[in-house]
DNA sequence: TTGAAAGCGGTACCAC
DNA sequence: GTGGTACCGCTTTCAA
């Protein structure tokens, strides 16, 4: 009763030999237990248990074209926004008996394509979260294998996105009510679809609310990125600032604190994502919450639906967003 | 000049056909370009480029026994301690032309073994960070394939660990200097080797410093875990508390704030890991910093050394730790 | 220097 | 119901 992973490497032949049957029967017992005679099944199952046999997925994939693996690619695991999505995706995949291969691109579009290429034959499909590569590239990947993009829209490519419009509308309304008339937007990566989207929505929403939107240019969507543009934000004399994501917003808070700038007294700060830290910092961050628990699950379900041929065309799922008001926003300061 | 991933699936045969050579020659051109005649090489390389051929690593692994993939398993990617390690490991692996397959076990020892099993034939070795499984299980995995454990010691298994003793000594000295005589320890998972280790070291170090160590029992190594034991900590009437890791320490801070308990006025808090958030919260957290940038790199180097047969026996690397004093620790309150 | 053939671990198909 | 055989994509002898 050796339950180790396989003493060196147990193959289907070892099982067949021990059970006194052919490899075909072992295979069949595993795939369709009802198609073999009970006593055969039992002998095989005993042998499998005894040897600790576990089929080689890579070899199986070679012939079936299915590996039982999903590729999950994110720009930056250090951004606490992604772990929630990742964990939900992994959990859902596990339920459906898929393994998840995860990779981090470090926000680098080139690394992204490299990883996709390296993984491509070892997974059945990809879940690309906030992919930074071009539409062209994305579509070319989709030509070859099932892909679901998260937080991005590309024609003909299945996608799970957030209804950014709703959250932004709430946030802008909130700021307008507090008397803000000049709001800065700290943009994220130029290559980020959601950054463009948020910027676009923000422009129309603020102008509708009679708010002037000031642009402070792009920065890395990280703590340091936020910290780096903080001075620029102050220079705009905006009374409130919205950041592309919470990490940037936290970076702003850090720098503001260092400068003795009071939040929200001197300036209000709004983030995006509602990462777990948002409520821990001082002051707790007002931010736009996304249904991130659901996105991982929805993405995996869509991907596997695609694999199973249950879905055709390019399905779309849109998940809700909502403003969560905390202490980092307050009445506009009077100049 | 189709640079897509492979129009459906480019195999070595397609390349061979287009180049007018045999599959063997294609293979040889890729593996040892000098072993083929220049004109053959050129024809093959042109065909490879034209078709966007990329060898199927899984198929290759089947015969060579090497997949070019490394498995990286961590208990919880949502704990900001791990992303730094992961990113360093990925970067180093990429340099050495390996891909990393990452998985999160959700702190579940059973999931850990399941993942290892699912991945085992698809990777050349494992980097197991803070593995929660038993020594037995770990050794049985190591029987089958190269493994490097991080933040854990198991006889005969290669390991990269932190010199916890040094950091703890500094922390205890720091607290002693501040007049603390009664310190609580909030333990992490029962299955965590480093928790046991830290607890052990803490016991001897505090007793040597004339400090009474109070145990508050185990909790999940997360924000919520820390929050959950905060009341218990206060009940011990300790003037300082050390947590198994920063996430737990942040959980304590959160609850203390909710209760109106002043840190460090009423109680000092010390964490472990020095995650990026530690300095962002209020008050910034005093914590024991680990050389985490180095650990991912060292782990990968050791693992690949093992794979290449450059290392034998069970190598050990021990990385430094150091107390980082911030505002969450102060003089002991007088009772 | 090159190509044919065998085989890695599995699965699918087809006789029996 | 079962076993033989071919083959997935690739590498590695081994002869030519």
JSON list of C-alpha atoms in Angstrom, two decimals, chain B residues 129-307:
[
{"chain": "B", "resi": 129, "resn": "UNK", "atom": "CA", "xyz": [6.82, 27.56, 0.00]},
{"chain": "B", "resi": 130, "resn": "UNK", "atom": "CA", "xyz": [5.68, 27.14, 3.58]},
{"chain": "B", "resi": 131, "resn": "UNK", "atom": "CA", "xyz": [4.37, 23.69, 2.77]},
{"chain": "B", "resi": 132, "resn": "UNK", "atom": "CA", "xyz": [1.69, 22.59, 5.19]},
{"chain": "B", "resi": 133, "resn": "UNK", "atom": "CA", "xyz": [1.83, 18.86, 4.56]},
{"chain": "B", "resi": 134, "resn": "UNK", "atom": "CA", "xyz": [3.55, 16.33, 6.78]},
{"chain": "B", "resi": 135, "resn": "UNK", "atom": "CA", "xyz": [7.26, 15.54, 6.74]},
{"chain": "B", "resi": 136, "resn": "UNK", "atom": "CA", "xyz": [6.35, 12.08, 5.51]},
{"chain": "B", "resi": 137, "resn": "UNK", "atom": "CA", "xyz": [4.41, 13.37, 2.56]},
{"chain": "B", "resi": 138, "resn": "UNK", "atom": "CA", "xyz": [7.09, 15.87, 1.74]},
{"chain": "B", "resi": 139, "resn": "UNK", "atom": "CA", "xyz": [9.75, 13.25, 1.75]},
{"chain": "B", "resi": 140, "resn": "UNK", "atom": "CA", "xyz": [7.65, 10.99, -0.43]},
{"chain": "B", "resi": 141, "resn": "UNK", "atom": "CA", "xyz": [7.34, 13.76, -3.00]},
{"chain": "B", "resi": 142, "resn": "UNK", "atom": "CA", "xyz": [11.06, 14.28, -2.81]},
{"chain": "B", "resi": 143, "resn": "UNK", "atom": "CA", "xyz": [11.54, 10.57, -3.45]},
{"chain": "B", "resi": 144, "resn": "UNK", "atom": "CA", "xyz": [9.97, 11.07, -6.83]},
{"chain": "B", "resi": 145, "resn": "UNK", "atom": "CA", "xyz": [11.32, 14.34, -7.99]},
{"chain": "B", "resi": 146, "resn": "UNK", "atom": "CA", "xyz": [13.45, 17.32, -7.07]},
{"chain": "B", "resi": 147, "resn": "UNK", "atom": "CA", "xyz": [11.93, 19.50, -4.42]},
{"chain": "B", "resi": 148, "resn": "UNK", "atom": "CA", "xyz": [13.11, 22.58, -2.61]},
{"chain": "B", "resi": 149, "resn": "UNK", "atom": "CA", "xyz": [11.19, 23.66, 0.43]},
{"chain": "B", "resi": 150, "resn": "UNK", "atom": "CA", "xyz": [11.12, 27.27, 1.47]},
{"chain": "B", "resi": 151, "resn": "UNK", "atom": "CA", "xyz": [10.60, 28.27, 5.07]},
{"chain": "B", "resi": 152, "resn": "UNK", "atom": "CA", "xyz": [10.67, 24.76, 6.36]},
{"chain": "B", "resi": 153, "resn": "UNK", "atom": "CA", "xyz": [13.17, 22.13, 7.36]},
{"chain": "B", "resi": 154, "resn": "UNK", "atom": "CA", "xyz": [12.80, 18.46, 6.68]},
{"chain": "B", "resi": 155, "resn": "UNK", "atom": "CA", "xyz": [15.66, 16.05, 6.99]},
{"chain": "B", "resi": 156, "resn": "UNK", "atom": "CA", "xyz": [17.31, 15.28, 3.64]},
{"chain": "B", "resi": 157, "resn": "UNK", "atom": "CA", "xyz": [15.15, 17.74, 1.75]},
{"chain": "B", "resi": 158, "resn": "UNK", "atom": "CA", "xyz": [16.85, 20.78, 0.17]},
{"chain": "B", "resi": 159, "resn": "UNK", "atom": "CA", "xyz": [15.70, 23.97, 1.80]},
{"chain": "B", "resi": 160, "resn": "UNK", "atom": "CA", "xyz": [15.86, 27.73, 1.81]},
{"chain": "B", "resi": 161, "resn": "UNK", "atom": "CA", "xyz": [14.99, 29.20, 5.17]},
{"chain": "B", "resi": 162, "resn": "UNK", "atom": "CA", "xyz": [15.17, 32.41, 7.11]},
{"chain": "B", "resi": 163, "resn": "UNK", "atom": "CA", "xyz": [17.28, 32.95, 10.13]},
{"chain": "B", "resi": 164, "resn": "UNK", "atom": "CA", "xyz": [14.28, 33.59, 12.35]},
{"chain": "B", "resi": 165, "resn": "UNK", "atom": "CA", "xyz": [16.42, 33.46, 15.43]},
{"chain": "B", "resi": 166, "resn": "UNK", "atom": "CA", "xyz": [18.23, 36.65, 14.62]},
{"chain": "B", "resi": 167, "resn": "UNK", "atom": "CA", "xyz": [15.14, 38.72, 13.95]},
{"chain": "B", "resi": 168, "resn": "UNK", "atom": "CA", "xyz": [13.33, 37.40, 16.99]},
{"chain": "B", "resi": 169, "resn": "UNK", "atom": "CA", "xyz": [16.27, 38.10, 19.23]},
{"chain": "B", "resi": 170, "resn": "UNK", "atom": "CA", "xyz": [16.27, 41.70, 18.01]},
{"chain": "B", "resi": 171, "resn": "UNK", "atom": "CA", "xyz": [12.53, 42.03, 18.51]},
{"chain": "B", "resi": 172, "resn": "UNK", "atom": "CA", "xyz": [12.57, 40.62, 22.00]},
{"chain": "B", "resi": 173, "resn": "UNK", "atom": "CA", "xyz": [15.52, 42.85, 22.88]},
{"chain": "B", "resi": 174, "resn": "UNK", "atom": "CA", "xyz": [13.60, 45.83, 21.55]},
{"chain": "B", "resi": 175, "resn": "UNK", "atom": "CA", "xyz": [10.56, 45.01, 23.66]},
{"chain": "B", "resi": 176, "resn": "UNK", "atom": "CA", "xyz": [12.65, 44.33, 26.73]},
{"chain": "B", "resi": 177, "resn": "UNK", "atom": "CA", "xyz": [14.32, 47.72, 26.36]},
{"chain": "B", "resi": 178, "resn": "UNK", "atom": "CA", "xyz": [10.91, 49.34, 26.20]},
{"chain": "B", "resi": 179, "resn": "UNK", "atom": "CA", "xyz": [10.06, 47.76, 29.54]},
{"chain": "B", "resi": 180, "resn": "UNK", "atom": "CA", "xyz": [7.74, 44.99, 28.38]},
{"chain": "B", "resi": 181, "resn": "UNK", "atom": "CA", "xyz": [7.63, 42.04, 30.78]},
{"chain": "B", "resi": 182, "resn": "UNK", "atom": "CA", "xyz": [4.58, 40.23, 29.56]},
{"chain": "B", "resi": 183, "resn": "UNK", "atom": "CA", "xyz": [4.28, 39.51, 25.86]},
{"chain": "B", "resi": 184, "resn": "UNK", "atom": "CA", "xyz": [1.59, 37.57, 24.03]},
{"chain": "B", "resi": 185, "resn": "UNK", "atom": "CA", "xyz": [2.27, 35.41, 20.98]},
{"chain": "B", "resi": 186, "resn": "UNK", "atom": "CA", "xyz": [-0.49, 34.95, 18.44]},
{"chain": "B", "resi": 187, "resn": "UNK", "atom": "CA", "xyz": [0.29, 31.66, 16.78]},
{"chain": "B", "resi": 188, "resn": "UNK", "atom": "CA", "xyz": [-0.34, 30.82, 13.14]},
{"chain": "B", "resi": 189, "resn": "UNK", "atom": "CA", "xyz": [-1.47, 27.50, 11.68]},
{"chain": "B", "resi": 190, "resn": "UNK", "atom": "CA", "xyz": [-0.73, 24.40, 13.65]},
{"chain": "B", "resi": 191, "resn": "UNK", "atom": "CA", "xyz": [0.60, 22.80, 10.48]},
{"chain": "B", "resi": 192, "resn": "UNK", "atom": "CA", "xyz": [3.10, 25.55, 9.83]},
{"chain": "B", "resi": 193, "resn": "UNK", "atom": "CA", "xyz": [6.70, 24.65, 10.44]},
{"chain": "B", "resi": 194, "resn": "UNK", "atom": "CA", "xyz": [7.78, 28.24, 10.75]},
{"chain": "B", "resi": 195, "resn": "UNK", "atom": "CA", "xyz": [5.09, 28.87, 13.32]},
{"chain": "B", "resi": 196, "resn": "UNK", "atom": "CA", "xyz": [6.45, 26.09, 15.50]},
{"chain": "B", "resi": 197, "resn": "UNK", "atom": "CA", "xyz": [9.93, 27.35, 14.92]},
{"chain": "B", "resi": 198, "resn": "UNK", "atom": "CA", "xyz": [9.10, 30.93, 15.82]},
{"chain": "B", "resi": 199, "resn": "UNK", "atom": "CA", "xyz": [7.23, 29.82, 18.88]},
{"chain": "B", "resi": 200, "resn": "UNK", "atom": "CA", "xyz": [10.15, 27.72, 20.03]},
{"chain": "B", "resi": 201, "resn": "UNK", "atom": "CA", "xyz": [12.67, 30.48, 19.50]},
{"chain": "B", "resi": 202, "resn": "UNK", "atom": "CA", "xyz": [10.39, 32.98, 21.14]},
{"chain": "B", "resi": 203, "resn": "UNK", "atom": "CA", "xyz": [10.08, 30.82, 24.23]},
{"chain": "B", "resi": 204, "resn": "UNK", "atom": "CA", "xyz": [13.79, 30.54, 24.78]},
{"chain": "B", "resi": 205, "resn": "UNK", "atom": "CA", "xyz": [14.52, 34.14, 23.86]},
{"chain": "B", "resi": 206, "resn": "UNK", "atom": "CA", "xyz": [11.88, 35.66, 26.12]},
{"chain": "B", "resi": 207, "resn": "UNK", "atom": "CA", "xyz": [12.76, 33.51, 29.06]},
{"chain": "B", "resi": 208, "resn": "UNK", "atom": "CA", "xyz": [16.39, 34.52, 28.66]},
{"chain": "B", "resi": 209, "resn": "UNK", "atom": "CA", "xyz": [15.29, 38.16, 28.68]},
{"chain": "B", "resi": 210, "resn": "UNK", "atom": "CA", "xyz": [13.12, 37.76, 31.76]},
{"chain": "B", "resi": 211, "resn": "UNK", "atom": "CA", "xyz": [9.94, 38.21, 29.79]},
{"chain": "B", "resi": 212, "resn": "UNK", "atom": "CA", "xyz": [6.83, 36.17, 30.37]},
{"chain": "B", "resi": 213, "resn": "UNK", "atom": "CA", "xyz": [5.42, 34.72, 27.16]},
{"chain": "B", "resi": 214, "resn": "UNK", "atom": "CA", "xyz": [1.67, 34.23, 27.00]},
{"chain": "B", "resi": 215, "resn": "UNK", "atom": "CA", "xyz": [0.16, 31.99, 24.41]},
{"chain": "B", "resi": 216, "resn": "UNK", "atom": "CA", "xyz": [-3.16, 32.87, 22.83]},
{"chain": "B", "resi": 217, "resn": "UNK", "atom": "CA", "xyz": [-3.61, 29.75, 20.75]},
{"chain": "B", "resi": 218, "resn": "UNK", "atom": "CA", "xyz": [-3.67, 29.23, 17.01]},
{"chain": "B", "resi": 219, "resn": "UNK", "atom": "CA", "xyz": [-5.58, 31.19, 14.42]},
{"chain": "B", "resi": 220, "resn": "UNK", "atom": "CA", "xyz": [-5.66, 31.51, 10.65]},
{"chain": "B", "resi": 221, "resn": "UNK", "atom": "CA", "xyz": [-2.63, 33.44, 9.37]},
{"chain": "B", "resi": 222, "resn": "UNK", "atom": "CA", "xyz": [-4.88, 36.10, 7.88]},
{"chain": "B", "resi": 223, "resn": "UNK", "atom": "CA", "xyz": [-6.39, 39.46, 8.63]},
{"chain": "B", "resi": 224, "resn": "UNK", "atom": "CA", "xyz": [-9.49, 37.80, 10.01]},
{"chain": "B", "resi": 225, "resn": "UNK", "atom": "CA", "xyz": [-7.47, 35.36, 12.03]},
{"chain": "B", "resi": 226, "resn": "UNK", "atom": "CA", "xyz": [-5.73, 38.23, 13.74]},
{"chain": "B", "resi": 227, "resn": "UNK", "atom": "CA", "xyz": [-8.94, 40.12, 14.28]},
{"chain": "B", "resi": 228, "resn": "UNK", "atom": "CA", "xyz": [-10.53, 37.08, 15.85]},
{"chain": "B", "resi": 229, "resn": "UNK", "atom": "CA", "xyz": [-7.93, 36.68, 18.60]},
{"chain": "B", "resi": 230, "resn": "UNK", "atom": "CA", "xyz": [-7.54, 40.36, 19.42]},
{"chain": "B", "resi": 231, "resn": "UNK", "atom": "CA", "xyz": [-9.91, 40.25, 22.37]},
{"chain": "B", "resi": 232, "resn": "UNK", "atom": "CA", "xyz": [-8.13, 37.24, 23.75]},
{"chain": "B", "resi": 233, "resn": "UNK", "atom": "CA", "xyz": [-4.86, 39.10, 23.53]},
{"chain": "B", "resi": 234, "resn": "UNK", "atom": "CA", "xyz": [-6.25, 42.00, 25.53]},
{"chain": "B", "resi": 235, "resn": "UNK", "atom": "CA", "xyz": [-7.59, 39.58, 28.13]},
{"chain": "B", "resi": 236, "resn": "UNK", "atom": "CA", "xyz": [-4.07, 38.32, 28.81]},
{"chain": "B", "resi": 237, "resn": "UNK", "atom": "CA", "xyz": [-3.12, 41.83, 29.97]},
{"chain": "B", "resi": 238, "resn": "UNK", "atom": "CA", "xyz": [0.11, 41.56, 28.01]},
{"chain": "B", "resi": 239, "resn": "UNK", "atom": "CA", "xyz": [1.69, 44.94, 27.23]},
{"chain": "B", "resi": 240, "resn": "UNK", "atom": "CA", "xyz": [2.94, 43.75, 23.87]},
{"chain": "B", "resi": 241, "resn": "UNK", "atom": "CA", "xyz": [1.91, 41.19, 21.32]},
{"chain": "B", "resi": 242, "resn": "UNK", "atom": "CA", "xyz": [3.87, 39.45, 18.62]},
{"chain": "B", "resi": 243, "resn": "UNK", "atom": "CA", "xyz": [1.99, 37.87, 15.75]},
{"chain": "B", "resi": 244, "resn": "UNK", "atom": "CA", "xyz": [2.99, 34.95, 13.59]},
{"chain": "B", "resi": 245, "resn": "UNK", "atom": "CA", "xyz": [2.84, 37.21, 10.56]},
{"chain": "B", "resi": 246, "resn": "UNK", "atom": "CA", "xyz": [2.00, 40.71, 9.44]},
{"chain": "B", "resi": 247, "resn": "UNK", "atom": "CA", "xyz": [-1.46, 39.88, 8.21]},
{"chain": "B", "resi": 248, "resn": "UNK", "atom": "CA", "xyz": [-2.42, 38.71, 11.66]},
{"chain": "B", "resi": 249, "resn": "UNK", "atom": "CA", "xyz": [-0.77, 41.76, 13.18]},
{"chain": "B", "resi": 250, "resn": "UNK", "atom": "CA", "xyz": [-2.82, 43.99, 10.87]},
{"chain": "B", "resi": 251, "resn": "UNK", "atom": "CA", "xyz": [-5.92, 42.12, 11.94]},
{"chain": "B", "resi": 252, "resn": "UNK", "atom": "CA", "xyz": [-5.03, 42.89, 15.55]},
{"chain": "B", "resi": 253, "resn": "UNK", "atom": "CA", "xyz": [-4.57, 46.56, 14.72]},
{"chain": "B", "resi": 254, "resn": "UNK", "atom": "CA", "xyz": [-7.91, 46.67, 13.01]},
{"chain": "B", "resi": 255, "resn": "UNK", "atom": "CA", "xyz": [-9.72, 45.22, 15.99]},
{"chain": "B", "resi": 256, "resn": "UNK", "atom": "CA", "xyz": [-7.79, 47.33, 18.47]},
{"chain": "B", "resi": 257, "resn": "UNK", "atom": "CA", "xyz": [-8.78, 50.43, 16.61]},
{"chain": "B", "resi": 258, "resn": "UNK", "atom": "CA", "xyz": [-12.41, 49.37, 16.60]},
{"chain": "B", "resi": 259, "resn": "UNK", "atom": "CA", "xyz": [-12.20, 48.87, 20.37]},
{"chain": "B", "resi": 260, "resn": "UNK", "atom": "CA", "xyz": [-10.50, 52.19, 20.97]},
{"chain": "B", "resi": 261, "resn": "UNK", "atom": "CA", "xyz": [-7.36, 50.47, 22.22]},
{"chain": "B", "resi": 262, "resn": "UNK", "atom": "CA", "xyz": [-4.38, 52.69, 21.56]},
{"chain": "B", "resi": 263, "resn": "UNK", "atom": "CA", "xyz": [-1.33, 51.28, 19.80]},
{"chain": "B", "resi": 264, "resn": "UNK", "atom": "CA", "xyz": [1.35, 51.54, 21.06]},
{"chain": "B", "resi": 265, "resn": "UNK", "atom": "CA", "xyz": [0.02, 53.44, 24.11]},
{"chain": "B", "resi": 266, "resn": "UNK", "atom": "CA", "xyz": [-2.04, 50.57, 25.48]},
{"chain": "B", "resi": 267, "resn": "UNK", "atom": "CA", "xyz": [-0.30, 47.74, 23.72]},
{"chain": "B", "resi": 268, "resn": "UNK", "atom": "CA", "xyz": [2.64, 47.32, 21.37]},
{"chain": "B", "resi": 269, "resn": "UNK", "atom": "CA", "xyz": [2.34, 45.17, 18.27]},
{"chain": "B", "resi": 270, "resn": "UNK", "atom": "CA", "xyz": [5.07, 43.35, 16.38]},
{"chain": "B", "resi": 271, "resn": "UNK", "atom": "CA", "xyz": [4.55, 41.50, 13.12]},
{"chain": "B", "resi": 272, "resn": "UNK", "atom": "CA", "xyz": [6.59, 39.17, 11.01]},
{"chain": "B", "resi": 273, "resn": "UNK", "atom": "CA", "xyz": [7.44, 39.35, 7.28]},
{"chain": "B", "resi": 274, "resn": "UNK", "atom": "CA", "xyz": [7.47, 43.09, 6.59]},
{"chain": "B", "resi": 275, "resn": "UNK", "atom": "CA", "xyz": [4.90, 42.99, 3.83]},
{"chain": "B", "resi": 276, "resn": "UNK", "atom": "CA", "xyz": [4.46, 46.11, 1.73]},
{"chain": "B", "resi": 277, "resn": "UNK", "atom": "CA", "xyz": [1.39, 47.19, 3.70]},
{"chain": "B", "resi": 278, "resn": "UNK", "atom": "CA", "xyz": [3.18, 47.15, 7.01]},
{"chain": "B", "resi": 279, "resn": "UNK", "atom": "CA", "xyz": [4.33, 50.71, 6.63]},
{"chain": "B", "resi": 280, "resn": "UNK", "atom": "CA", "xyz": [1.05, 51.94, 5.20]},
{"chain": "B", "resi": 281, "resn": "UNK", "atom": "CA", "xyz": [-1.26, 51.23, 8.05]},
{"chain": "B", "resi": 282, "resn": "UNK", "atom": "CA", "xyz": [-1.78, 53.39, 11.06]},
{"chain": "B", "resi": 283, "resn": "UNK", "atom": "CA", "xyz": [0.33, 53.11, 13.11]},
{"chain": "B", "resi": 284, "resn": "UNK", "atom": "CA", "xyz": [3.00, 51.71, 10.80]},
{"chain": "B", "resi": 285, "resn": "UNK", "atom": "CA", "xyz": [3.89, 48.23, 11.93]},
{"chain": "B", "resi": 286, "resn": "UNK", "atom": "CA", "xyz": [7.08, 47.23, 13.68]},
{"chain": "B", "resi": 287, "resn": "UNK", "atom": "CA", "xyz": [7.97, 43.91, 12.12]},
{"chain": "B", "resi": 288, "resn": "UNK", "atom": "CA", "xyz": [10.69, 41.44, 11.38]},
{"chain": "B", "resi": 289, "resn": "UNK", "atom": "CA", "xyz": [11.88, 41.84, 7.80]},
{"chain": "B", "resi": 290, "resn": "UNK", "atom": "CA", "xyz": [12.95, 38.84, 5.77]},
{"chain": "B", "resi": 291, "resn": "UNK", "atom": "CA", "xyz": [15.13, 38.91, 2.69]},
{"chain": "B", "resi": 292, "resn": "UNK", "atom": "CA", "xyz": [12.18, 37.89, 0.55]},
{"chain": "B", "resi": 293, "resn": "UNK", "atom": "CA", "xyz": [13.52, 39.25, -2.68]},
{"chain": "B", "resi": 294, "resn": "UNK", "atom": "CA", "xyz": [16.33, 36.77, -2.34]},
{"chain": "B", "resi": 295, "resn": "UNK", "atom": "CA", "xyz": [14.37, 33.73, -1.36]},
{"chain": "B", "resi": 296, "resn": "UNK", "atom": "CA", "xyz": [12.57, 33.18, -4.65]},
{"chain": "B", "resi": 297, "resn": "UNK", "atom": "CA", "xyz": [15.78, 33.49, -6.57]},
{"chain": "B", "resi": 298, "resn": "UNK", "atom": "CA", "xyz": [17.72, 31.26, -4.20]},
{"chain": "B", "resi": 299, "resn": "UNK", "atom": "CA", "xyz": [14.99, 28.65, -4.30]},
{"chain": "B", "resi": 300, "resn": "UNK", "atom": "CA", "xyz": [14.92, 28.50, -8.07]},
{"chain": "B", "resi": 301, "resn": "UNK", "atom": "CA", "xyz": [18.70, 28.39, -8.29]},
{"chain": "B", "resi": 302, "resn": "UNK", "atom": "CA", "xyz": [18.81, 25.52, -5.87]},
{"chain": "B", "resi": 303, "resn": "UNK", "atom": "CA", "xyz": [16.06, 23.64, -7.64]},
{"chain": "B", "resi": 304, "resn": "UNK", "atom": "CA", "xyz": [17.65, 23.98, -11.04]},
{"chain": "B", "resi": 305, "resn": "UNK", "atom": "CA", "xyz": [21.00, 23.06, -9.56]},
{"chain": "B", "resi": 306, "resn": "UNK", "atom": "CA", "xyz": [19.35, 19.88, -8.37]},
{"chain": "B", "resi": 307, "resn": "UNK", "atom": "CA", "xyz": [17.85, 19.23, -11.78]}
]
